[in-house]
Amino acid sequence: FGIIISIAIALSLFEAISFSPMRCAQFLQIGPRKTAFGRGFEKMVQAVTSLYSRTLDFALSHKMIILILLVLFFGASLQLIPIMRKEFLPAQDQSMFLGRLKTPVGSSLNLTSEKLKGLEQWLSTRGEVKRYLVAAGGFGSGGRSNQANVFITMKRPEDRPRDPKTGKRLSQQDFMGATRAQLKNYPGLGGGFQDLSTRGFVAQRGFPVEFSVRGPNWDSLVDLSQKIMNEMETTGLYTDIDTDYLEGVPEVKIIPDRTKAFEYGVSVRTIADTVNALIAGDRTSKYTKDGKRYDVRIRVKSEKRTSIDDIKQLLVRNNRGEIVPLANVVKIVEEPGLLTITRRDRERAITVFANVKEGLSQSDVLQRAREIGEKLLPPEYHLVFSGASQSFQESFNSLLFALWLGLLVAYMILASQFNHMIHPLTVLLAVPFSISGALLTLWMTNQSLNIFSLIGLLLLIGIVKKNSILLVEFTNQLREEGLSPEEALKKACPIRFRPVLMTSISTIAAALPPALALGPGAETRIPMAIAVIGGLTVSTLLTLIAVPCFYLLLAPVDNKDFYAKFLPWMKK
């Protein structure tokens, strides 16, 4: 993106210094306006310029008060940052989303399919749904009989039916909420849904909230992750809370009691052989049929081996040939089986992921998750953010670094062009007000601080400086002709008022179409365009006053006598 902008600006510069003068020489005509609209427009511009001249005279006479008020305005605008929503990517209405559903552990594929039929019936009656695909058992090597994936494709926003009560068409986020609510009507069927547009640029699940609980003991990790999920549920900040921990089917462990087995004269080998033969089956012989040989296995009938009580009724022989009940020499324990142990960065880890409740800030809910982890985890366990959560934090830090780096580079370039150390500061005074305008406009339009609106702030650094450059450069030229700083400002600023308005209005007009964008992807273009429009508007209005006041304030130190008096080493 930055490369494209740089190339475009370079080509624009080449066009401005080559073809534009040629066109002006051929087509530009200077003279009175001939049409009524032209004469009216010219009078309006002259009236606004006259108003600006009077305002400038007042501001220069009270420059300290004006600058203090502007500093207070900038400081007040920064107070919007804590209350604004902050997220990695804004949710888009892509007319499709994904559901990850599951039935109780141990459910058969047929049972899972039956549980899904109610949801399928409801989806088929909804006018917003274009098509859907339900896959019982999930996909890939991680699929299980109690899992299911649901891919729902909605109609385009303009083709969706209107709600009879509100008269509005449901957005994708609204319909996802309705589907979550409908899911509660099917006992034994749970899970959550994911907006694929918020996945960002990550290869993992891509939920807005994603972190792993890491530590040495697996059983403790399971317990701690469940406590964290329960705490997250009580906050009301999260939806579709889930984990990658796969609970196995409950299994029965038969543990020999060696003391009692010794007393009864039963060996552990006999216990193992008996249980294996009667539950799993023991091959006793083979038989031949149609040229093929088949195993003959003997084991207890299926209806006699379905519960723990059935196992307890099994009998074993001791070393004296006596029959002993199996329950007398073993302990029988039922607990969930362990399917996998996941590791990340060579640590045992369980990943927890969730969606952010609509209208809340991703930054706030991530901070809340961090606080929950610090409260519940013992010292040897810790929380590590990953996926979209990690990308969110890294991207914001990178963009803020780019913002400061851009200011530094801009100062260096301006200093080399002006051959001065103070004038670049005067020019860059427009940047804080552009940030104030962008924040204020984003807040008023209920937009979030995201990767696209931050890119808009980066663009403002390069855009808003041009107005200050026009004012400062022409003022310097008039001072070289012998005018005092105040006289030069009062003459230069009104003359440059029209070009400043022309460049700002043309840039704002170019940003209006993406700000009013509709259709796919509009949610990503709107924040950047609004940031540019708001920042440029406020910056233009305020820098027309702030830059002359700041220039005049620093005028006493902008001369050789000052440097010679206070910095003798600069006399040379």
Short mmCIF file of C-alpha atoms in Angstrom, two decimals, residues 25 36 50 64 73 105 120 152 157 186 256 303 358 370 372 376 387 403 459 473 482 486 522:
data_model
loop_
_atom_site.label_atom_id
_atom_site.label_comp_id
_atom_site.label_asym_id
_atom_site.label_seq_id
_atom_site.Cartn_x
_atom_site.Cartn_y
_atom_site.Cartn_z
CA ALA A 25 0.40 28.39 -20.89
CA ALA A 36 -23.45 34.88 -12.80
CA SER A 50 -11.82 39.08 4.22
CA MET A 64 -0.56 32.98 23.37
CA PHE A 73 -8.34 21.16 22.30
CA VAL A 105 -19.04 -36.59 23.90
CA GLU A 120 -31.45 -27.25 9.08
CA ILE A 152 -24.19 -20.52 5.83
CA PRO A 157 -28.03 -7.22 1.80
CA TYR A 186 -32.09 -27.73 20.48
CA PRO A 256 -6.13 -54.74 40.13
CA GLU A 303 -26.09 -56.57 26.29
CA GLU A 358 -21.19 -6.87 19.16
CA ARG A 370 -5.45 -10.91 30.58
CA ILE A 372 -8.75 -13.03 34.38
CA LEU A 376 -6.76 -17.40 38.28
CA GLY A 387 -3.74 -15.66 16.25
CA LEU A 403 3.59 7.18 12.90
CA LEU A 459 -1.82 9.34 5.30
CA GLU A 473 7.21 29.36 2.47
CA GLY A 482 12.17 43.32 4.09
CA GLU A 486 3.84 40.09 11.54
CA ALA A 522 -17.31 -1.00 2.48
#
